[in-house]
Amino acid sequence: MKKILVIGSTGQIGSELTKVLRETYGNENVVAGYIKGAEPKGWLAESGPMAEADVTNPQMIADIVKQYQIDTIYNLAALLSVVAESKPRLAWKIGIDGLWNILEVAREHGCAVFTPSSIGSFGLSTPKMMTPQDTIQRPRTIYGVSKVTTELLSDYYFNKYGVDTRAVRFPGVISYVTPPGGGTTDYAVDIYYNAVRGDKFICPIKEGTLMDMIYMPDALKAAVDLMEADPARLKHRNAFNIASLSFAPETVFAAIKKYKPEFEMEYDVDPLKQSIAESWPDRMDDSCAREEWDWCPRYDLDSMTKDML
Ligand code: SER
């Protein structure tokens, strides 16, 4: 049975990932890592072990790995794209210096490491439609720069030291459990919250702007399946394109309106979010993930919308 540490267990993906991992591997085998000020509460705190796991403190990570005999680390510590632009030094410190600390602990203690990359690892010079697995990655956001570095550093530790690093490039992740914060794709979550509350939605992203999105259960399945995949089949490691949904604001609006005919939306475009969105793919090609570890999403826009509402 795996012994897992989830770093960032109280975040948008971390909280639901910890739940799925506890259901899969047993509550006692999954440690919920947190930072001061973001302690686990409720079910997360009560269902299994938890420990302060600050990625900027390598000794703290090493102590948890030793104490709980951890063999797999899910490292979800990061600032999202919009907030990182106002705190670039902190984004780097958490995303890259923190990753370095984790990879060193993993090398010494033989842990596998999952550190997600993102659609943000691509830039304006990347082919936008059916973005290939191996292509140009020259992002201009600090989020993107740190995600490309994450991919390279993770591959470096695999090739040089044999550390079992694997990752996916997450699309915008949509969920009704824990809201995201500070991302460019957050609008696709906010629009559902507004629809459920019965409020008009003010959309910060321009009509016609396509971005890759994914419903949380599919995102979690990708993270778990990839870490369970047969390593002999993996030609890539850091990080796999995974595609699921690709839509523009007017499309998700129409999908919601089908169930909530009174729902209204207006545009008030945020220049920073819009410029980031325009630098990201319209739709990724995920054929390598499908071939190498049988990736296949379950939700489409309509089934996700029914579930979200
Ligand atoms: N959801 C992220 C963001 O918008 C992208 O991976 O920053």
PDB file of C-alpha atoms and ligand atoms in Angstrom:
ATOM      1  CA  MET A   1       0.000   0.000   0.000  1.00  0.00           C
ATOM      2  CA  LYS A   2       1.302   3.461  -0.888  1.00  0.00           C
ATOM      3  CA  LYS A   3       2.190   5.968   1.876  1.00  0.00           C
ATOM      4  CA  ILE A   4       1.372   9.379   0.524  1.00  0.00           C
ATOM      5  CA  LEU A   5       2.068  12.992   1.485  1.00  0.00           C
ATOM      6  CA  VAL A   6      -0.166  15.626  -0.142  1.00  0.00           C
ATOM      7  CA  ILE A   7       1.503  19.040  -0.009  1.00  0.00           C
ATOM      8  CA  GLY A   8      -1.094  21.800  -0.293  1.00  0.00           C
ATOM      9  CA  SER A   9      -3.944  19.597   0.916  1.00  0.00           C
ATOM     10  CA  THR A  10      -6.238  22.516   1.719  1.00  0.00           C
ATOM     11  CA  GLY A  11      -6.142  24.050  -1.771  1.00  0.00           C
ATOM     12  CA  GLN A  12      -8.638  23.664  -4.622  1.00  0.00           C
ATOM     13  CA  ILE A  13      -7.195  20.417  -6.006  1.00  0.00           C
ATOM     14  CA  GLY A  14      -5.439  19.287  -2.802  1.00  0.00           C
ATOM     15  CA  SER A  15      -8.531  18.930  -0.636  1.00  0.00           C
ATOM     16  CA  GLU A  16     -10.414  16.751  -3.105  1.00  0.00           C
ATOM     17  CA  LEU A  17      -7.292  14.814  -4.070  1.00  0.00           C
ATOM     18  CA  THR A  18      -6.625  13.973  -0.419  1.00  0.00           C
ATOM     19  CA  LYS A  19     -10.180  12.644  -0.136  1.00  0.00           C
ATOM     20  CA  VAL A  20      -9.858  10.429  -3.220  1.00  0.00           C
ATOM     21  CA  LEU A  21      -6.418   9.186  -2.134  1.00  0.00           C
ATOM     22  CA  ARG A  22      -7.744   8.329   1.349  1.00  0.00           C
ATOM     23  CA  GLU A  23     -10.655   6.439  -0.192  1.00  0.00           C
ATOM     24  CA  THR A  24      -8.240   4.587  -2.497  1.00  0.00           C
ATOM     25  CA  TYR A  25      -5.282   3.847  -0.216  1.00  0.00           C
ATOM     26  CA  GLY A  26      -6.779   4.059   3.295  1.00  0.00           C
ATOM     27  CA  ASN A  27      -7.189   7.124   5.511  1.00  0.00           C
ATOM     28  CA  GLU A  28      -4.149   6.405   7.652  1.00  0.00           C
ATOM     29  CA  ASN A  29      -1.866   6.150   4.595  1.00  0.00           C
ATOM     30  CA  VAL A  30      -2.426   9.704   3.336  1.00  0.00           C
ATOM     31  CA  VAL A  31      -0.917  12.643   5.238  1.00  0.00           C
ATOM     32  CA  ALA A  32      -2.593  16.018   4.624  1.00  0.00           C
ATOM     33  CA  GLY A  33       0.259  18.548   4.403  1.00  0.00           C
ATOM     34  CA  TYR A  34      -0.565  22.203   5.106  1.00  0.00           C
ATOM     35  CA  ILE A  35       1.043  25.566   5.780  1.00  0.00           C
ATOM     36  CA  LYS A  36       0.416  27.834   8.787  1.00  0.00           C
ATOM     37  CA  GLY A  37      -2.778  29.819   8.322  1.00  0.00           C
ATOM     38  CA  ALA A  38      -4.323  27.171   6.037  1.00  0.00           C
ATOM     39  CA  GLU A  39      -4.824  24.281   8.462  1.00  0.00           C
ATOM     40  CA  PRO A  40      -7.155  21.425   7.449  1.00  0.00           C
ATOM     41  CA  LYS A  41     -10.648  21.601   8.930  1.00  0.00           C
ATOM     42  CA  GLY A  42     -13.664  19.310   9.163  1.00  0.00           C
ATOM     43  CA  TRP A  43     -13.485  16.014   7.290  1.00  0.00           C
ATOM     44  CA  LEU A  44      -9.920  16.623   6.078  1.00  0.00           C
ATOM     45  CA  ALA A  45      -8.632  17.140   9.632  1.00  0.00           C
ATOM     46  CA  GLU A  46     -10.640  14.298  11.152  1.00  0.00           C
ATOM     47  CA  SER A  47     -10.253  11.502   8.624  1.00  0.00           C
ATOM     48  CA  GLY A  48      -6.481  10.968   8.708  1.00  0.00           C
ATOM     49  CA  PRO A  49      -3.034  12.244   9.693  1.00  0.00           C
ATOM     50  CA  MET A  50      -1.973  15.825   8.998  1.00  0.00           C
ATOM     51  CA  ALA A  51       1.346  17.669   9.262  1.00  0.00           C
ATOM     52  CA  GLU A  52       2.718  21.125   8.631  1.00  0.00           C
ATOM     53  CA  ALA A  53       4.552  20.756   5.290  1.00  0.00           C
ATOM     54  CA  ASP A  54       6.117  24.025   4.131  1.00  0.00           C
ATOM     55  CA  VAL A  55       8.050  23.398   0.896  1.00  0.00           C
ATOM     56  CA  THR A  56      10.469  26.198   1.718  1.00  0.00           C
ATOM     57  CA  ASN A  57      11.628  24.173   4.754  1.00  0.00           C
ATOM     58  CA  PRO A  58      13.420  21.025   3.495  1.00  0.00           C
ATOM     59  CA  GLN A  59      13.959  19.603   6.991  1.00  0.00           C
ATOM     60  CA  MET A  60      10.223  19.754   7.677  1.00  0.00           C
ATOM     61  CA  ILE A  61       9.490  17.746   4.506  1.00  0.00           C
ATOM     62  CA  ALA A  62      12.253  15.211   5.304  1.00  0.00           C
ATOM     63  CA  ASP A  63      10.922  14.722   8.856  1.00  0.00           C
ATOM     64  CA  ILE A  64       7.393  13.933   7.612  1.00  0.00           C
ATOM     65  CA  VAL A  65       8.735  11.521   4.982  1.00  0.00           C
ATOM     66  CA  LYS A  66      10.731   9.684   7.670  1.00  0.00           C
ATOM     67  CA  GLN A  67       8.003   9.710  10.313  1.00  0.00           C
ATOM     68  CA  TYR A  68       5.274   8.340   8.025  1.00  0.00           C
ATOM     69  CA  GLN A  69       7.569   6.303   5.697  1.00  0.00           C
ATOM     70  CA  ILE A  70       6.225   8.249   2.736  1.00  0.00           C
ATOM     71  CA  ASP A  71       6.886   6.778  -0.715  1.00  0.00           C
ATOM     72  CA  THR A  72       4.782   9.129  -2.865  1.00  0.00           C
ATOM     73  CA  ILE A  73       4.523  12.937  -2.722  1.00  0.00           C
ATOM     74  CA  TYR A  74       1.782  14.900  -4.455  1.00  0.00           C
ATOM     75  CA  ASN A  75       3.222  18.409  -4.533  1.00  0.00           C
ATOM     76  CA  LEU A  76       0.456  20.951  -5.141  1.00  0.00           C
ATOM     77  CA  ALA A  77       2.184  24.007  -3.657  1.00  0.00           C
ATOM     78  CA  ALA A  78       1.978  26.907  -6.168  1.00  0.00           C
ATOM     79  CA  LEU A  79       0.552  30.373  -6.778  1.00  0.00           C
ATOM     80  CA  LEU A  80      -1.865  30.570  -9.734  1.00  0.00           C
ATOM     81  CA  SER A  81      -1.222  32.690 -12.815  1.00  0.00           C
ATOM     82  CA  VAL A  82      -2.862  36.036 -11.965  1.00  0.00           C
ATOM     83  CA  VAL A  83      -1.742  36.294  -8.333  1.00  0.00           C
ATOM     84  CA  ALA A  84       1.793  35.181  -9.270  1.00  0.00           C
ATOM     85  CA  GLU A  85       2.154  38.247 -11.526  1.00  0.00           C
ATOM     86  CA  SER A  86       1.944  40.470  -8.441  1.00  0.00           C
ATOM     87  CA  LYS A  87       4.252  38.238  -6.342  1.00  0.00           C
ATOM     88  CA  PRO A  88       6.804  36.799  -8.808  1.00  0.00           C
ATOM     89  CA  ARG A  89       9.548  36.205  -6.240  1.00  0.00           C
ATOM     90  CA  LEU A  90       7.185  34.281  -3.964  1.00  0.00           C
ATOM     91  CA  ALA A  91       5.840  32.283  -6.926  1.00  0.00           C
ATOM     92  CA  TRP A  92       9.398  31.194  -7.740  1.00  0.00           C
ATOM     93  CA  LYS A  93      10.280  30.492  -4.097  1.00  0.00           C
ATOM     94  CA  ILE A  94       7.300  28.153  -3.663  1.00  0.00           C
ATOM     95  CA  GLY A  95       7.198  26.690  -7.165  1.00  0.00           C
ATOM     96  CA  ILE A  96      10.892  26.151  -7.868  1.00  0.00           C
ATOM     97  CA  ASP A  97      12.965  26.475  -4.684  1.00  0.00           C
ATOM     98  CA  GLY A  98      10.228  24.432  -2.988  1.00  0.00           C
ATOM     99  CA  LEU A  99      10.279  21.803  -5.718  1.00  0.00           C
ATOM    100  CA  TRP A 100      14.071  21.568  -5.411  1.00  0.00           C
ATOM    101  CA  ASN A 101      13.675  20.808  -1.703  1.00  0.00           C
ATOM    102  CA  ILE A 102      11.073  18.126  -2.392  1.00  0.00           C
ATOM    103  CA  LEU A 103      13.104  16.480  -5.145  1.00  0.00           C
ATOM    104  CA  GLU A 104      16.160  16.320  -2.880  1.00  0.00           C
ATOM    105  CA  VAL A 105      14.127  14.631  -0.132  1.00  0.00           C
ATOM    106  CA  ALA A 106      12.629  12.293  -2.746  1.00  0.00           C
ATOM    107  CA  ARG A 107      16.095  11.384  -4.043  1.00  0.00           C
ATOM    108  CA  GLU A 108      17.359  10.575  -0.551  1.00  0.00           C
ATOM    109  CA  HIS A 109      14.280   8.619   0.533  1.00  0.00           C
ATOM    110  CA  GLY A 110      13.198   6.990  -2.747  1.00  0.00           C
ATOM    111  CA  CYS A 111       9.852   8.792  -3.143  1.00  0.00           C
ATOM    112  CA  ALA A 112       7.857   9.204  -6.346  1.00  0.00           C
ATOM    113  CA  VAL A 113       6.805  12.823  -6.980  1.00  0.00           C
ATOM    114  CA  PHE A 114       3.807  14.326  -8.806  1.00  0.00           C
ATOM    115  CA  THR A 115       4.121  18.107  -9.380  1.00  0.00           C
ATOM    116  CA  PRO A 116       1.478  19.353 -11.814  1.00  0.00           C
ATOM    117  CA  SER A 117       2.265  21.571 -14.746  1.00  0.00           C
ATOM    118  CA  SER A 118      -0.396  23.556 -16.571  1.00  0.00           C
ATOM    119  CA  ILE A 119      -1.744  24.976 -19.823  1.00  0.00           C
ATOM    120  CA  GLY A 120       0.165  28.003 -18.491  1.00  0.00           C
ATOM    121  CA  SER A 121       3.441  26.363 -19.518  1.00  0.00           C
ATOM    122  CA  PHE A 122       2.650  27.371 -23.121  1.00  0.00           C
ATOM    123  CA  GLY A 123       2.914  30.826 -24.682  1.00  0.00           C
ATOM    124  CA  LEU A 124       2.007  32.937 -27.707  1.00  0.00           C
ATOM    125  CA  SER A 125       4.432  31.105 -30.019  1.00  0.00           C
ATOM    126  CA  THR A 126       2.924  27.680 -29.170  1.00  0.00           C
ATOM    127  CA  PRO A 127       0.532  26.195 -31.782  1.00  0.00           C
ATOM    128  CA  LYS A 128      -2.900  27.008 -30.316  1.00  0.00           C
ATOM    129  CA  MET A 129      -5.119  24.317 -31.814  1.00  0.00           C
ATOM    130  CA  MET A 130      -4.365  20.677 -30.926  1.00  0.00           C
ATOM    131  CA  THR A 131      -1.240  21.855 -29.112  1.00  0.00           C
ATOM    132  CA  PRO A 132       1.223  18.956 -29.421  1.00  0.00           C
ATOM    133  CA  GLN A 133       2.772  17.142 -26.462  1.00  0.00           C
ATOM    134  CA  ASP A 134       6.281  18.226 -27.471  1.00  0.00           C
ATOM    135  CA  THR A 135       6.227  21.782 -28.784  1.00  0.00           C
ATOM    136  CA  ILE A 136       7.398  25.373 -28.239  1.00  0.00           C
ATOM    137  CA  GLN A 137       7.111  26.488 -24.579  1.00  0.00           C
ATOM    138  CA  ARG A 138       8.037  30.163 -24.215  1.00  0.00           C
ATOM    139  CA  PRO A 139       5.486  31.578 -21.723  1.00  0.00           C
ATOM    140  CA  ARG A 140       5.819  35.184 -20.535  1.00  0.00           C
ATOM    141  CA  THR A 141       4.049  34.883 -17.173  1.00  0.00           C
ATOM    142  CA  ILE A 142       6.056  33.971 -14.058  1.00  0.00           C
ATOM    143  CA  TYR A 143       3.535  31.164 -13.537  1.00  0.00           C
ATOM    144  CA  GLY A 144       4.371  29.766 -16.972  1.00  0.00           C
ATOM    145  CA  VAL A 145       8.107  30.247 -16.523  1.00  0.00           C
ATOM    146  CA  SER A 146       7.966  28.358 -13.230  1.00  0.00           C
ATOM    147  CA  LYS A 147       5.811  25.574 -14.745  1.00  0.00           C
ATOM    148  CA  VAL A 148       8.253  25.004 -17.630  1.00  0.00           C
ATOM    149  CA  THR A 149      11.063  24.929 -15.057  1.00  0.00           C
ATOM    150  CA  THR A 150       9.038  22.452 -12.961  1.00  0.00           C
ATOM    151  CA  GLU A 151       8.797  20.150 -15.962  1.00  0.00           C
ATOM    152  CA  LEU A 152      12.510  20.424 -16.761  1.00  0.00           C
ATOM    153  CA  LEU A 153      13.689  20.021 -13.171  1.00  0.00           C
ATOM    154  CA  SER A 154      11.413  17.032 -12.615  1.00  0.00           C
ATOM    155  CA  ASP A 155      12.708  15.365 -15.789  1.00  0.00           C
ATOM    156  CA  TYR A 156      16.266  16.196 -14.706  1.00  0.00           C
ATOM    157  CA  TYR A 157      15.823  14.359 -11.405  1.00  0.00           C
ATOM    158  CA  PHE A 158      14.352  11.379 -13.247  1.00  0.00           C
ATOM    159  CA  ASN A 159      17.109  11.202 -15.871  1.00  0.00           C
ATOM    160  CA  LYS A 160      20.011  11.939 -13.552  1.00  0.00           C
ATOM    161  CA  TYR A 161      18.967  10.256 -10.300  1.00  0.00           C
ATOM    162  CA  GLY A 162      16.106   7.959 -11.269  1.00  0.00           C
ATOM    163  CA  VAL A 163      13.565   9.799  -9.091  1.00  0.00           C
ATOM    164  CA  ASP A 164      10.126   8.643 -10.277  1.00  0.00           C
ATOM    165  CA  THR A 165       8.707  12.039 -11.272  1.00  0.00           C
ATOM    166  CA  ARG A 166       5.468  12.230 -13.298  1.00  0.00           C
ATOM    167  CA  ALA A 167       3.007  15.013 -14.063  1.00  0.00           C
ATOM    168  CA  VAL A 168       0.154  16.280 -16.179  1.00  0.00           C
ATOM    169  CA  ARG A 169      -0.457  19.739 -17.612  1.00  0.00           C
ATOM    170  CA  PHE A 170      -3.739  20.627 -15.938  1.00  0.00           C
ATOM    171  CA  PRO A 171      -6.366  22.609 -17.823  1.00  0.00           C
ATOM    172  CA  GLY A 172      -8.496  25.003 -15.744  1.00  0.00           C
ATOM    173  CA  VAL A 173     -10.000  22.792 -13.029  1.00  0.00           C
ATOM    174  CA  ILE A 174     -13.720  23.230 -12.318  1.00  0.00           C
ATOM    175  CA  SER A 175     -15.288  22.149  -9.013  1.00  0.00           C
ATOM    176  CA  TYR A 176     -18.012  23.131  -6.546  1.00  0.00           C
ATOM    177  CA  VAL A 177     -16.142  22.038  -3.406  1.00  0.00           C
ATOM    178  CA  THR A 178     -13.172  24.340  -2.803  1.00  0.00           C
ATOM    179  CA  PRO A 179     -12.972  27.496  -4.946  1.00  0.00           C
ATOM    180  CA  PRO A 180      -9.694  28.294  -6.759  1.00  0.00           C
ATOM    181  CA  GLY A 181      -7.967  31.629  -6.176  1.00  0.00           C
ATOM    182  CA  GLY A 182      -5.929  33.899  -8.412  1.00  0.00           C
ATOM    183  CA  GLY A 183      -6.121  31.965 -11.682  1.00  0.00           C
ATOM    184  CA  THR A 184      -7.049  32.960 -15.229  1.00  0.00           C
ATOM    185  CA  THR A 185      -9.487  30.072 -15.608  1.00  0.00           C
ATOM    186  CA  ASP A 186     -11.310  30.899 -12.332  1.00  0.00           C
ATOM    187  CA  TYR A 187     -14.113  32.550 -14.326  1.00  0.00           C
ATOM    188  CA  ALA A 188     -15.299  29.094 -15.395  1.00  0.00           C
ATOM    189  CA  VAL A 189     -15.885  28.228 -11.719  1.00  0.00           C
ATOM    190  CA  ASP A 190     -17.276  31.651 -10.728  1.00  0.00           C
ATOM    191  CA  ILE A 191     -19.892  31.531 -13.490  1.00  0.00           C
ATOM    192  CA  TYR A 192     -21.462  28.420 -11.890  1.00  0.00           C
ATOM    193  CA  TYR A 193     -21.447  29.951  -8.392  1.00  0.00           C
ATOM    194  CA  ASN A 194     -23.241  33.019  -9.769  1.00  0.00           C
ATOM    195  CA  ALA A 195     -25.767  30.879 -11.630  1.00  0.00           C
ATOM    196  CA  VAL A 196     -26.562  28.875  -8.479  1.00  0.00           C
ATOM    197  CA  ARG A 197     -26.921  32.070  -6.386  1.00  0.00           C
ATOM    198  CA  GLY A 198     -29.172  33.579  -9.079  1.00  0.00           C
ATOM    199  CA  ASP A 199     -26.782  36.519  -9.705  1.00  0.00           C
ATOM    200  CA  LYS A 200     -25.814  38.018 -13.041  1.00  0.00           C
ATOM    201  CA  PHE A 201     -22.254  37.022 -14.019  1.00  0.00           C
ATOM    202  CA  ILE A 202     -19.722  39.685 -15.028  1.00  0.00           C
ATOM    203  CA  CYS A 203     -17.273  37.860 -17.264  1.00  0.00           C
ATOM    204  CA  PRO A 204     -13.620  39.009 -17.215  1.00  0.00           C
ATOM    205  CA  ILE A 205     -12.714  37.012 -20.330  1.00  0.00           C
ATOM    206  CA  LYS A 206     -13.650  38.125 -23.875  1.00  0.00           C
ATOM    207  CA  GLU A 207     -16.238  36.295 -25.961  1.00  0.00           C
ATOM    208  CA  GLY A 208     -14.614  33.737 -28.247  1.00  0.00           C
ATOM    209  CA  THR A 209     -11.590  33.058 -26.004  1.00  0.00           C
ATOM    210  CA  LEU A 210     -11.077  29.294 -25.936  1.00  0.00           C
ATOM    211  CA  MET A 211      -9.228  27.589 -23.066  1.00  0.00           C
ATOM    212  CA  ASP A 212      -8.842  23.971 -21.970  1.00  0.00           C
ATOM    213  CA  MET A 213     -10.910  23.060 -18.901  1.00  0.00           C
ATOM    214  CA  ILE A 214     -11.522  19.888 -16.915  1.00  0.00           C
ATOM    215  CA  TYR A 215     -14.050  18.785 -14.319  1.00  0.00           C
ATOM    216  CA  MET A 216     -12.496  17.936 -10.942  1.00  0.00           C
ATOM    217  CA  PRO A 217     -13.309  14.174 -10.912  1.00  0.00           C
ATOM    218  CA  ASP A 218     -11.461  13.800 -14.230  1.00  0.00           C
ATOM    219  CA  ALA A 219      -8.511  15.886 -12.962  1.00  0.00           C
ATOM    220  CA  LEU A 220      -8.220  13.670  -9.865  1.00  0.00           C
ATOM    221  CA  LYS A 221      -8.495  10.510 -11.929  1.00  0.00           C
ATOM    222  CA  ALA A 222      -5.606  11.742 -14.091  1.00  0.00           C
ATOM    223  CA  ALA A 223      -3.402  12.389 -11.043  1.00  0.00           C
ATOM    224  CA  VAL A 224      -4.107   8.978  -9.508  1.00  0.00           C
ATOM    225  CA  ASP A 225      -3.970   6.960 -12.762  1.00  0.00           C
ATOM    226  CA  LEU A 226      -0.693   8.493 -13.896  1.00  0.00           C
ATOM    227  CA  MET A 227       1.016   7.657 -10.589  1.00  0.00           C
ATOM    228  CA  GLU A 228      -0.300   4.068 -10.904  1.00  0.00           C
ATOM    229  CA  ALA A 229       0.762   3.716 -14.564  1.00  0.00           C
ATOM    230  CA  ASP A 230       3.263   1.056 -15.671  1.00  0.00           C
ATOM    231  CA  PRO A 231       6.584   2.961 -15.945  1.00  0.00           C
ATOM    232  CA  ALA A 232       7.683   0.734 -18.842  1.00  0.00           C
ATOM    233  CA  ARG A 233       4.955   2.321 -21.005  1.00  0.00           C
ATOM    234  CA  LEU A 234       5.896   5.941 -20.229  1.00  0.00           C
ATOM    235  CA  LYS A 235       7.861   7.637 -22.989  1.00  0.00           C
ATOM    236  CA  HIS A 236       7.104  11.057 -21.473  1.00  0.00           C
ATOM    237  CA  ARG A 237       7.053  12.074 -17.834  1.00  0.00           C
ATOM    238  CA  ASN A 238       6.918  15.802 -17.167  1.00  0.00           C
ATOM    239  CA  ALA A 239       4.364  16.653 -18.163  1.00  0.00           C
ATOM    240  CA  PHE A 240       1.492  15.089 -20.144  1.00  0.00           C
ATOM    241  CA  ASN A 241      -1.106  17.156 -21.994  1.00  0.00           C
ATOM    242  CA  ILE A 242      -4.553  16.092 -20.785  1.00  0.00           C
ATOM    243  CA  ALA A 243      -7.556  17.476 -22.638  1.00  0.00           C
ATOM    244  CA  SER A 244     -11.180  17.226 -21.691  1.00  0.00           C
ATOM    245  CA  LEU A 245     -13.277  20.320 -22.373  1.00  0.00           C
ATOM    246  CA  SER A 246     -12.415  23.356 -24.452  1.00  0.00           C
ATOM    247  CA  PHE A 247     -14.828  26.268 -24.378  1.00  0.00           C
ATOM    248  CA  ALA A 248     -15.243  30.034 -24.548  1.00  0.00           C
ATOM    249  CA  PRO A 249     -17.389  32.060 -22.085  1.00  0.00           C
ATOM    250  CA  GLU A 250     -20.451  32.183 -24.344  1.00  0.00           C
ATOM    251  CA  THR A 251     -20.459  28.373 -24.637  1.00  0.00           C
ATOM    252  CA  VAL A 252     -20.449  27.672 -20.905  1.00  0.00           C
ATOM    253  CA  PHE A 253     -23.036  30.451 -20.488  1.00  0.00           C
ATOM    254  CA  ALA A 254     -25.310  28.730 -23.032  1.00  0.00           C
ATOM    255  CA  ALA A 255     -24.802  25.359 -21.309  1.00  0.00           C
ATOM    256  CA  ILE A 256     -25.943  26.851 -17.972  1.00  0.00           C
ATOM    257  CA  LYS A 257     -28.835  28.772 -19.549  1.00  0.00           C
ATOM    258  CA  LYS A 258     -30.280  25.486 -20.766  1.00  0.00           C
ATOM    259  CA  TYR A 259     -30.996  24.625 -17.095  1.00  0.00           C
ATOM    260  CA  LYS A 260     -31.339  28.202 -15.768  1.00  0.00           C
ATOM    261  CA  PRO A 261     -33.106  30.197 -18.530  1.00  0.00           C
ATOM    262  CA  GLU A 262     -33.164  33.376 -16.398  1.00  0.00           C
ATOM    263  CA  PHE A 263     -29.358  33.444 -15.989  1.00  0.00           C
ATOM    264  CA  GLU A 264     -27.625  36.581 -17.324  1.00  0.00           C
ATOM    265  CA  MET A 265     -24.046  37.428 -18.270  1.00  0.00           C
ATOM    266  CA  GLU A 266     -22.247  40.633 -19.223  1.00  0.00           C
ATOM    267  CA  TYR A 267     -18.641  41.207 -20.252  1.00  0.00           C
ATOM    268  CA  ASP A 268     -16.171  43.457 -18.406  1.00  0.00           C
ATOM    269  CA  VAL A 269     -12.834  42.230 -19.716  1.00  0.00           C
ATOM    270  CA  ASP A 270      -9.858  42.226 -17.340  1.00  0.00           C
ATOM    271  CA  PRO A 271      -6.776  43.116 -19.461  1.00  0.00           C
ATOM    272  CA  LEU A 272      -4.311  40.998 -17.444  1.00  0.00           C
ATOM    273  CA  LYS A 273      -6.532  37.893 -17.415  1.00  0.00           C
ATOM    274  CA  GLN A 274      -7.367  38.363 -21.095  1.00  0.00           C
ATOM    275  CA  SER A 275      -3.725  38.667 -22.155  1.00  0.00           C
ATOM    276  CA  ILE A 276      -2.827  35.529 -20.189  1.00  0.00           C
ATOM    277  CA  ALA A 277      -5.811  33.636 -21.639  1.00  0.00           C
ATOM    278  CA  GLU A 278      -4.840  34.602 -25.193  1.00  0.00           C
ATOM    279  CA  SER A 279      -1.335  33.214 -24.691  1.00  0.00           C
ATOM    280  CA  TRP A 280      -2.654  29.758 -23.733  1.00  0.00           C
ATOM    281  CA  PRO A 281      -3.777  26.931 -26.045  1.00  0.00           C
ATOM    282  CA  ASP A 282      -7.308  26.736 -27.452  1.00  0.00           C
ATOM    283  CA  ARG A 283      -7.181  22.973 -27.156  1.00  0.00           C
ATOM    284  CA  MET A 284      -4.373  20.545 -26.322  1.00  0.00           C
ATOM    285  CA  ASP A 285      -3.679  17.270 -28.106  1.00  0.00           C
ATOM    286  CA  ASP A 286      -3.608  14.584 -25.413  1.00  0.00           C
ATOM    287  CA  SER A 287      -2.881  11.538 -27.589  1.00  0.00           C
ATOM    288  CA  CYS A 288       0.385  10.713 -25.726  1.00  0.00           C
ATOM    289  CA  ALA A 289      -1.481  10.465 -22.397  1.00  0.00           C
ATOM    290  CA  ARG A 290      -4.098   8.256 -24.071  1.00  0.00           C
ATOM    291  CA  GLU A 291      -1.418   5.982 -25.568  1.00  0.00           C
ATOM    292  CA  GLU A 292       0.998   5.786 -22.640  1.00  0.00           C
ATOM    293  CA  TRP A 293      -1.355   5.432 -19.643  1.00  0.00           C
ATOM    294  CA  ASP A 294      -4.882   5.129 -21.075  1.00  0.00           C
ATOM    295  CA  TRP A 295      -6.053   8.633 -20.158  1.00  0.00           C
ATOM    296  CA  CYS A 296      -9.729   9.139 -20.974  1.00  0.00           C
ATOM    297  CA  PRO A 297     -11.963  11.824 -19.407  1.00  0.00           C
ATOM    298  CA  ARG A 298     -15.533  10.981 -18.385  1.00  0.00           C
ATOM    299  CA  TYR A 299     -17.316  14.337 -18.338  1.00  0.00           C
ATOM    300  CA  ASP A 300     -18.437  16.609 -21.151  1.00  0.00           C
ATOM    301  CA  LEU A 301     -19.753  20.161 -20.767  1.00  0.00           C
ATOM    302  CA  ASP A 302     -23.364  19.088 -20.337  1.00  0.00           C
ATOM    303  CA  SER A 303     -22.754  16.338 -17.753  1.00  0.00           C
ATOM    304  CA  MET A 304     -20.435  18.648 -15.794  1.00  0.00           C
ATOM    305  CA  THR A 305     -22.999  21.473 -15.899  1.00  0.00           C
ATOM    306  CA  LYS A 306     -25.762  19.229 -14.525  1.00  0.00           C
ATOM    307  CA  ASP A 307     -23.461  18.124 -11.703  1.00  0.00           C
ATOM    308  CA  MET A 308     -22.232  21.658 -10.917  1.00  0.00           C
ATOM    309  CA  LEU A 309     -25.750  23.080 -10.727  1.00  0.00           C
TER     310      LEU A 309
HETATM  311  N1  SER B   1      -5.957  27.357 -13.464  1.00  0.00           N
HETATM  312  C1  SER B   1      -4.653  27.926 -13.663  1.00  0.00           C
HETATM  313  C2  SER B   1      -4.717  29.390 -13.737  1.00  0.00           C
HETATM  314  O1  SER B   1      -5.675  29.900 -14.266  1.00  0.00           O
HETATM  315  C3  SER B   1      -4.013  27.410 -14.904  1.00  0.00           C
HETATM  316  O2  SER B   1      -3.423  26.184 -14.676  1.00  0.00           O
HETATM  317  O3  SER B   1      -3.818  30.039 -13.319  1.00  0.00           O
END
